[in-house]
Each structure stands twice: as structure tokens, then as C-alpha cells.
Coordinates of C-alpha atoms in Angstrom, one line a residue:
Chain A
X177 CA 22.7 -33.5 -16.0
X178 CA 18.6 -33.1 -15.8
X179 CA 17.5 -32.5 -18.9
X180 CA 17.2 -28.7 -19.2
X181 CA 18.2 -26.5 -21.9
X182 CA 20.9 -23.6 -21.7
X183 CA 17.7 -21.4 -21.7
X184 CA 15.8 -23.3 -18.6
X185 CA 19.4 -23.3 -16.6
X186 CA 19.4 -19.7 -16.5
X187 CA 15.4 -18.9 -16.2
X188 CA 15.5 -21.1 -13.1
X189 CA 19.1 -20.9 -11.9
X190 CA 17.6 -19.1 -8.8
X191 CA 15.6 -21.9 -7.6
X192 CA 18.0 -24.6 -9.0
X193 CA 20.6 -22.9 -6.8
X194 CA 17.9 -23.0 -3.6
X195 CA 19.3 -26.4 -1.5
X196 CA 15.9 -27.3 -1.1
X197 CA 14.8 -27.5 -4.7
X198 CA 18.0 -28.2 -7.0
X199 CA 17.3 -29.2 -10.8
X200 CA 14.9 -32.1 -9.4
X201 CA 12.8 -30.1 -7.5
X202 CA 12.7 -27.6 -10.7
X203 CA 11.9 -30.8 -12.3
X204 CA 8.9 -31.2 -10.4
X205 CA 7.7 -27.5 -11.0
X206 CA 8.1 -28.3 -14.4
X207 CA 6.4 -31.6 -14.7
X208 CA 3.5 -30.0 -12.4
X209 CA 0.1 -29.3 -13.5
X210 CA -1.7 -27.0 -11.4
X211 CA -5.6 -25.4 -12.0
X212 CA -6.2 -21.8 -11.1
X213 CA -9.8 -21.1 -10.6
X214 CA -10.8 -18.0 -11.5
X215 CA -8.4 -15.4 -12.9
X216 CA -8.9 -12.1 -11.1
X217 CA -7.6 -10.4 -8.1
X218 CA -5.8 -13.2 -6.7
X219 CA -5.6 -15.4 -9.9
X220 CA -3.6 -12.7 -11.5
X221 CA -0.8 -13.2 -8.8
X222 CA -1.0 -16.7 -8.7
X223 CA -1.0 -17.2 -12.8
X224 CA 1.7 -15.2 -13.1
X225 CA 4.3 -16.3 -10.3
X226 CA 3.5 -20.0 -10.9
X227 CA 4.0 -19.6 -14.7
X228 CA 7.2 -17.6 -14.2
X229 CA 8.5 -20.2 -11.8
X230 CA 8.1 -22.9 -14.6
X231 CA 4.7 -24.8 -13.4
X232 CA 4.5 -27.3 -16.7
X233 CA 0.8 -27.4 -17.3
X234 CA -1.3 -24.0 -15.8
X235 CA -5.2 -24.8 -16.4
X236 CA -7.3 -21.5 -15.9
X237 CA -10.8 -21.3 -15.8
X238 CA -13.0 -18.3 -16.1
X239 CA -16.1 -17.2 -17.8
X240 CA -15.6 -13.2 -17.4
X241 CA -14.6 -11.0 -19.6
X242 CA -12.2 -8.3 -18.4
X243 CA -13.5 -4.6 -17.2
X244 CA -12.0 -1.6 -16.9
X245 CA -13.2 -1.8 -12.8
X246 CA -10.7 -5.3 -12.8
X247 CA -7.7 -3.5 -13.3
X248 CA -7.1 -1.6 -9.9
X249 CA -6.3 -5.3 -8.7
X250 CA -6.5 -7.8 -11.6
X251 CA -2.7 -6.7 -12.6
X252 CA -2.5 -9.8 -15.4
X253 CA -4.8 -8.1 -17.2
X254 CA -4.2 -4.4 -19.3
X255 CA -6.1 -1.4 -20.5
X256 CA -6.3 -2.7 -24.0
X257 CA -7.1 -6.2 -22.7
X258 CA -10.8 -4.9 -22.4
X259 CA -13.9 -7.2 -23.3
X260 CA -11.6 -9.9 -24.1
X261 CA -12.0 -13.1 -22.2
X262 CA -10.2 -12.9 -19.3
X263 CA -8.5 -16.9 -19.8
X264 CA -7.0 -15.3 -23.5
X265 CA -5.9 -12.2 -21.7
X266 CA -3.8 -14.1 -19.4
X267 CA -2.7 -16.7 -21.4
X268 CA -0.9 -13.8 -24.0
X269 CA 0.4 -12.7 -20.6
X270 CA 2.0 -16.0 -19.5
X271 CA 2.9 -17.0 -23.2
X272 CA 4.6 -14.0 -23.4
X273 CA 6.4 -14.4 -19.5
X274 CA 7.2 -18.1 -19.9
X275 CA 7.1 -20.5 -23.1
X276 CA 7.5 -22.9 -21.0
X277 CA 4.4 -23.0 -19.9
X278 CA 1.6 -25.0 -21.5
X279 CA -2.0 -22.9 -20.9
X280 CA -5.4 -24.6 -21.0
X281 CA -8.1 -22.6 -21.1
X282 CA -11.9 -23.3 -20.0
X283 CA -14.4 -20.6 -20.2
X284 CA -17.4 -22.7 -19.1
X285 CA -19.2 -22.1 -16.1
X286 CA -17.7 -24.5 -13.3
X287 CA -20.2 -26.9 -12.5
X288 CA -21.1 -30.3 -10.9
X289 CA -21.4 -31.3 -14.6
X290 CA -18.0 -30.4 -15.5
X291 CA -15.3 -30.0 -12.2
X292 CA -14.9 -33.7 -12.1
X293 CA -13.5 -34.1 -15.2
X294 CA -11.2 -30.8 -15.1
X295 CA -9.7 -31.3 -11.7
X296 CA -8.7 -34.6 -12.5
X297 CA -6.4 -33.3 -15.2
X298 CA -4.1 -31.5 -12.4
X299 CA -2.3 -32.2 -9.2
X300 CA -3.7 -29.5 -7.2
X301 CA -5.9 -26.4 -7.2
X302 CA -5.8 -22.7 -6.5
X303 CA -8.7 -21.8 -5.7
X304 CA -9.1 -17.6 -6.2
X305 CA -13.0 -17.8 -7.4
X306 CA -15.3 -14.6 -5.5
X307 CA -18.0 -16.9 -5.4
X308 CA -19.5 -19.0 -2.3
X309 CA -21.1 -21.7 -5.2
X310 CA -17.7 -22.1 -6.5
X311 CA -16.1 -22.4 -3.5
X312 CA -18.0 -25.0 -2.2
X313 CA -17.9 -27.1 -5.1
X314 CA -14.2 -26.4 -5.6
X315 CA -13.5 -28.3 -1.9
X316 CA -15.8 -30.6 -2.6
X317 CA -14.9 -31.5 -6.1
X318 CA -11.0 -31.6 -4.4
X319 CA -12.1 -33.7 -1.5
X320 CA -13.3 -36.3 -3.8
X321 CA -10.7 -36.5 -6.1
X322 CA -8.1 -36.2 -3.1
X323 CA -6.5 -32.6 -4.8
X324 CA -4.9 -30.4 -2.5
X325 CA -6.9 -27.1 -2.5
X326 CA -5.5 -24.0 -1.8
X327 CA -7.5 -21.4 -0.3
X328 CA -7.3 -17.6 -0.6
X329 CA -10.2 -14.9 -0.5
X330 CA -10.2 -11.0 0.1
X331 CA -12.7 -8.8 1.5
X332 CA -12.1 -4.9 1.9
X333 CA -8.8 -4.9 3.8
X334 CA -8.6 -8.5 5.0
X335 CA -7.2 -11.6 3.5
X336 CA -7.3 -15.2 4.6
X337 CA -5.5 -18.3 3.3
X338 CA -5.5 -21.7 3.7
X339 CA -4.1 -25.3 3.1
X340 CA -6.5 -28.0 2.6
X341 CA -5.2 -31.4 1.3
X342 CA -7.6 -34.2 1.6
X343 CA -4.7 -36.6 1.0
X344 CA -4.2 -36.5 4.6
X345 CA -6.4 -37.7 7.0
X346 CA -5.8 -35.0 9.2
X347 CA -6.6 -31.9 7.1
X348 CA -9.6 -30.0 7.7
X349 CA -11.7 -29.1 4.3
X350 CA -13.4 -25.9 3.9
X351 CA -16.6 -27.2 5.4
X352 CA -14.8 -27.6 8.2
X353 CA -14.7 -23.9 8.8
X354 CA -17.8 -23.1 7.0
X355 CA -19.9 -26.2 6.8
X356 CA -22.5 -24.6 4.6
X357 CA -23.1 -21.5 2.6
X358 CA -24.9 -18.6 3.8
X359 CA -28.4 -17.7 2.3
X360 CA -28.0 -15.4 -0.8
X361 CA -28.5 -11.3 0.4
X362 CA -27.3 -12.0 3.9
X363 CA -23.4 -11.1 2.3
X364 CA -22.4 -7.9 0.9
X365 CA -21.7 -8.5 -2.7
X366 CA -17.9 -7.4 -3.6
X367 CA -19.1 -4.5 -5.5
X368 CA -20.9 -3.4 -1.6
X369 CA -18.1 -4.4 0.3
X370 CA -15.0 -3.1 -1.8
X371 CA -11.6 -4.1 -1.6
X372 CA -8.0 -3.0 -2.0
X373 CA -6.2 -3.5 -4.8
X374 CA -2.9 -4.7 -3.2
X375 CA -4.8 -7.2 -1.0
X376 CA -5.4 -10.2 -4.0
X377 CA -1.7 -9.3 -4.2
X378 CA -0.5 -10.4 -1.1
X379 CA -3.0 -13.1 -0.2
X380 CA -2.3 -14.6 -4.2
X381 CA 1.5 -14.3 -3.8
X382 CA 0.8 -16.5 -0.2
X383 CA -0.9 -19.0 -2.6
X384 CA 1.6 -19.4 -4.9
X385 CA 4.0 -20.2 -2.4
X386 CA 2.2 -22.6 -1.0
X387 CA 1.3 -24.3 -4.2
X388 CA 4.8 -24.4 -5.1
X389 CA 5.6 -26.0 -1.8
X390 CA 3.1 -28.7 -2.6
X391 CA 4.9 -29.6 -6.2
X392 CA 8.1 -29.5 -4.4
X393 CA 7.6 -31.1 -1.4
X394 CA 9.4 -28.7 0.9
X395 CA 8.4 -26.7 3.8
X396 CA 5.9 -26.7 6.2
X397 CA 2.6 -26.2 4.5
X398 CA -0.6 -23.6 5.3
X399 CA -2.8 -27.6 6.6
X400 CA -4.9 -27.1 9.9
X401 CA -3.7 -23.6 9.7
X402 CA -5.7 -20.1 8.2
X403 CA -3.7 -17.4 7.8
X404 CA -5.2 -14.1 8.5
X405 CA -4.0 -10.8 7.1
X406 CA -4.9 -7.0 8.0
X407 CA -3.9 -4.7 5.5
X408 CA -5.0 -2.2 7.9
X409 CA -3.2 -3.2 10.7
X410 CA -0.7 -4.4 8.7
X411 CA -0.3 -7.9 11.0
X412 CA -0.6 -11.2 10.1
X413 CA -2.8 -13.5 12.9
X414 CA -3.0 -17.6 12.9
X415 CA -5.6 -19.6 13.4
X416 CA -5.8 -23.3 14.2
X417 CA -8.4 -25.3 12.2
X418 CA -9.0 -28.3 13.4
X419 CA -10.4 -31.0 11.2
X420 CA -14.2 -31.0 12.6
X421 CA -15.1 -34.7 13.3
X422 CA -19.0 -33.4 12.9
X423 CA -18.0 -31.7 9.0
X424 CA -21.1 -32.2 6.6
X425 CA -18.1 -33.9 4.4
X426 CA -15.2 -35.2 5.1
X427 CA -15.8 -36.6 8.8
X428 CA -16.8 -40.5 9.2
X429 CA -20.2 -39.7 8.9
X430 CA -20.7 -37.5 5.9
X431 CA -24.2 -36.1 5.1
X432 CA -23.3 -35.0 1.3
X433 CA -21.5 -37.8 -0.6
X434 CA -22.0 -35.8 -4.4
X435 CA -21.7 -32.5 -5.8
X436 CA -24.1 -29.7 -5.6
X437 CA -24.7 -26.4 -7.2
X438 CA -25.4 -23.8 -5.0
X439 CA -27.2 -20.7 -6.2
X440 CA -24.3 -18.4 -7.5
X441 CA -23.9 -15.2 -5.5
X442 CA -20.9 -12.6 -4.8
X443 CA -18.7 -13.3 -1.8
X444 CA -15.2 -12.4 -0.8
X445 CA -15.5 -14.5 2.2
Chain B
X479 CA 32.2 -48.8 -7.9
X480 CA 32.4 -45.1 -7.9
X481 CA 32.3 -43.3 -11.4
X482 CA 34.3 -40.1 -12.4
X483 CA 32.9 -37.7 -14.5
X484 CA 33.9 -34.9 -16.1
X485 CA 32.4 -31.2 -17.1
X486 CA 33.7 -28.6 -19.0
X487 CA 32.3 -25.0 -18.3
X488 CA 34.6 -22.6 -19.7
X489 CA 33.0 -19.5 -20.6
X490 CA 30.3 -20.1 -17.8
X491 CA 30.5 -17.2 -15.4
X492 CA 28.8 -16.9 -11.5
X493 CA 26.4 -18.0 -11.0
X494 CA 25.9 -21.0 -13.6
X495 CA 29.3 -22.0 -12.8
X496 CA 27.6 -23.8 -9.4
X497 CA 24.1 -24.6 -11.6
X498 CA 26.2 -26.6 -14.2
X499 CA 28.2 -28.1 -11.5
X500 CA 24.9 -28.8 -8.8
X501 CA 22.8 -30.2 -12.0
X502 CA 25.8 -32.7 -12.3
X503 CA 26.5 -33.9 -8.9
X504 CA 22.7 -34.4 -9.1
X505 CA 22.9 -36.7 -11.8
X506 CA 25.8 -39.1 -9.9
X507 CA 25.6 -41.4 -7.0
X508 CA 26.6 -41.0 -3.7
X509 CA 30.7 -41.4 -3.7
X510 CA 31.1 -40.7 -7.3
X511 CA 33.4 -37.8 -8.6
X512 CA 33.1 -34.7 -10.6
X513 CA 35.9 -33.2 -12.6
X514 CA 34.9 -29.4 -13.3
X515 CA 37.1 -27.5 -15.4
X516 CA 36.3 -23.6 -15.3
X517 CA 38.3 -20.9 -16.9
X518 CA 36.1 -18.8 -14.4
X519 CA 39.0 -17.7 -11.2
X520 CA 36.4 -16.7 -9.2
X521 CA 34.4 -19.9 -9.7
X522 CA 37.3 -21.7 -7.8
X523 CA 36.2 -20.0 -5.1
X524 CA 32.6 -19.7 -5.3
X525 CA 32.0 -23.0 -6.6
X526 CA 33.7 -24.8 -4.0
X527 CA 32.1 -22.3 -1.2
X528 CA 29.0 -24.2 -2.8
X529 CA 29.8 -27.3 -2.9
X530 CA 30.7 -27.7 0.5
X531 CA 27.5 -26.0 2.0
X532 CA 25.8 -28.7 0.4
X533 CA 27.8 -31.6 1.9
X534 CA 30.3 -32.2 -1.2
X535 CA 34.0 -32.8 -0.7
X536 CA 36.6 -31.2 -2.6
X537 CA 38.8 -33.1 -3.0
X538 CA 41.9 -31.4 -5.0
X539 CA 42.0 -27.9 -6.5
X540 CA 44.2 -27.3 -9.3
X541 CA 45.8 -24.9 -11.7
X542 CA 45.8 -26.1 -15.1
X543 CA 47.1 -23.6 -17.3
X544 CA 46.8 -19.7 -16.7
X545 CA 43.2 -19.4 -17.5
X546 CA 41.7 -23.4 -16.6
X547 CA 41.5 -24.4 -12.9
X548 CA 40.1 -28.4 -12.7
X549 CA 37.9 -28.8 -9.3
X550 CA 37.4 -32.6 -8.1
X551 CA 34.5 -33.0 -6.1
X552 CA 33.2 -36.3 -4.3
X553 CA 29.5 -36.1 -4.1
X554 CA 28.2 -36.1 -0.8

């Protein structure tokens, strides 16, 4: 018998029980180590469902502390959890969910200096950051390290998400869709555009899943593919993304071959 | 050369009657066996409902005593 306790055989009976995953693919949950970037609206889902489904080794990186205006959609985070950090917020919440769970904490400011290093300790990235700098160094710093990146933002009533996994030739990378950041002010900030609280929900939930697919090796995965959600409309819309043969970095020809550190601004996009 | 082994999970109920039993079968080879010995009636039942969706063979059911049943199952 895999080498679970009496405890572990009934915390993960439901997915043990799942054809596709069985004790080895709980295995691999648990033998997983997965970095969530940024842990707010959609790292709050993604922290949470990951840990209760047993991810071995959750790395979370943030440098905010937690505000009462988080909590109509950051719902790892409490009332009392004000001005603490948000990484030690979250961790009491996921020691307290799963034990199971090992939780490394990094309150640095993600930067070319320091997202080598940390996104070589995991197997893949979730990347929930509200920042265009982040975002862009996130894929990059994946597409170097050949990390599977898994893509989710929110903007008032509209989510996207997104697979990309640079150990496949034919995956796009986020500079595929967007090959450069806009210029700062041409974006509303989040606290101009607004969003709805259940959005990060949804769209972080849809990120979990497919990082769990990932570790288990099941399913077909979110690759060449961005999911588009209206909250409004309540429909879900797909859209192929083709891997763009004239992308600034992971075509043939690549015109950035190292990190950069783009001025940091406030997107949902 | 096939192996038989042998589990013992009275006092399990549904649904960790078929965990046990699926954590088990995953640790044997293709063609070995799996004696499963359950004082749990309705695991006779479920468990070999289980079994089978996943490709096992049952080989033999069978009343032990009036609370054991033993289950032999090939693995698939």
C-alpha cells in the first residue's frame, strides 16, 4: 500500500477513489511543489484548494499586507487578519486546513534579482499577481526555467485563464498574446476599474484545477487555449492562441534573451 | 509468478472499504491477487461494483463466518 497514513486515506479518499488519480496520482499531489504568486483575489482560491487537495510544498509570495478593502474577494484572509502580512495570514489559514502542507513564505518584491532562484524550487507556477511588471517577468522567468505558468487575471466582471507550459514546443507564452506591456496611465488601475468579489473566485478555482491537472497528469490542459468568462453574461467563450512565430520571446528569433523589470503599475489585465 | 496477498479491513466502513482495497491493488502487479476480508456486508457489494469498473476480476466471493466475507480479486 502507498505510504499514507490512516489520517491521509481519509483526507484524500475522494480523489484516491477518482480512476484517474488513485493513491499515485495523490502521490504526486503530494510530492508536488507548486509557487502561488501573489496571494489576493485569485491567490486566496488557489492557496486554499491546492493546500486542501494535499499539494506537498505551497511557495507564496507577497509583499502586502492585508486591508480591510481585500476582504470583499481575498476570502483567505479575515477581519482580524488586518495589517498582517498577507504570506502569514494565509499560511495560519493553510496550517490550520492541511498539516500536510509545507508553506514557504517570501515577502520580497519579485524581481529579476530574485525569480530565478525561487521558481526553480517548484514544478510549476500560479501566477495571480495584479501587476503587468510581475506578469511579464513571471512568463519570462517560467519560459526560461521551462515551468508551466498558469495564467488567471480579473478585471470588473471579466476573467481570463490560461495554460502556458514552455516544456512544449507548441505552447504559446504570454508574450504571445501580449508581446509587450502597455505604457503606465494608459490602464485603469484596479482601484479605477473595480471588480467583483466572486470573479478571483471563479477564475482562481479554474487555476487550481488546471494546476492540479499538471501534477497529475490527467486531462486535457487550458495550452493554446484562453478561457474567457463573463460574470455578467454569465457565459464562458474560448479563444485559440496560437504560439506566435514573431513573439519577442519564445519564437526562433527572440529579441529578449534575460529578465527585465518593468516599471510596476496596477493591472487586472 | 503471480503473488497473493492478503488485507484485513474489518471495521472499515464505505467508502475506505474500496480506498484500502484500490491503494492495494495499486501496490501489486498485473495478474497478482488480493485477498480482502471485510466484516463490512455492504462492502461485498460496493467493493466489488468497484473493482470491476476499474478492470479487476473477482474472482470468488465468500462467506466466512456471519460477520467476515473474504473477496479475491485478480488485478487487472
Amino acid at each position: 500500500m502507498a505510504d499514507f497514513t490512516e489520517e491521509q486515506i481519509r483526507r484524500y479518499s475522494r480523489h484516491i477513489i477518482l480512476p484517474e488519480l488513485g493513491g499515485k496520482g495523490q502521490k504526486k499531489i503530494s510530492d508536488a511543489k507548486v509557487l502561488c504568486v501573489g496571494v489576493g483575489g485569485l491567490g486566496s482560491p488557489n492557496a486554499l484548494y491546492l493546500s486542501a487537495a494535499g499539494v506537498g510544498t505551497l511557495g507564496l509570495i507577497d509583499m502586502d499586507r492585508v486591508d480591510v478593502s481585500n476582504l470583499q474577494r481575498q476570502i483567505i484572509h479575515s477581519t482580524p487578519d488586518q495589517e498582517k502580512l498577507k504570506v502569514q495570514s494565509a499560511k495560519e489559514k493553510i496550517n490550520a486546513l492541511n498539516p500536510d502542507v509545507e508553506v514557504v513564505t517570501y515577502t520580497e518584491k519579485l524581481s529579476s534579482k530574485n525569480v530565478k532562484e525561487i521558481v526553480a524550487k517548484y514544478d510549476l507556477v500560479v501566477d495571480g499577481c495584479d501587476n503587468f511588471a510581475t506578469r511579464y517577468l513571471v512568463n519570462d522567468a517560467c519560459f526560461f526555467a521551462k515551468k508551466p505558468n498558469v495564467y488567471g487575471s480579473v478585471f470588473r466582471f471579466e476573467g481570463r485563464a490560461t495554460v502556458f507550459d514552455p516544456r512544449s514546443e507548441a505552447s504559446p507564452c504570454y508574450r504571445c498574446l501580449h508581446p509587450y506591456p502597455p505604457p503606465p496611465g494608459e490602464v485603469p488601475t484596479c482601484h479605477e476599474a473595480g471588480v467583483i468579489g466572486v470573479l478571483p473566485g471563479v477564475i482562481g478555482v479554474i487555476q487550481a484545477t488546471e494546476a492540479l491537472k499538471l501534477i497529475v497528469g490527467i486531462g486535457r490542459l487550458l495550452v493554446g487555449r484562453l478561457l474567457l468568462y463573463d460574470a455578467l453574461d454569465m457565459t464562458f467563450r474560448e479563444v485559440k492562441v496560437p504560439k506566435d512565430p514573431g513573439c519577442p520571446l519564445c519564437s526562433k528569433h527572440p529579441k529578449i534573451k534575460g529578465l527585465i523589470d518593468y516599471e510596476q503599475f496596477c493591472s487586472g489585465v | 509468478m503471480a503473488e497473493k496477498k492478503h488485507l484485513d479491513i474489518k471495521g472499515e466502513v464505505c467508502p475506505y472499504t474500496f480506498v484500502k482495497t484500490k491503494l492495494a491493488l495499486e501496490g501489486l502487479s498485473s495478474g497478482d491477487v488480493l485477498e480482502v476480508v471485510t466484516d463490512h456486508k455492504q462492502a461485498v457489494t460496493n467493493v466489488t461494483r468497484s473493482c470491476e469498473a476499474e478492470g479487476h476480476d473477482i474472482l470468488s466471493k465468500e462467506q466466512l463466518n456471519e460477520n467476515d466475507w473474504k473477496l479475491t480479486i485478480r488485478k487487472k
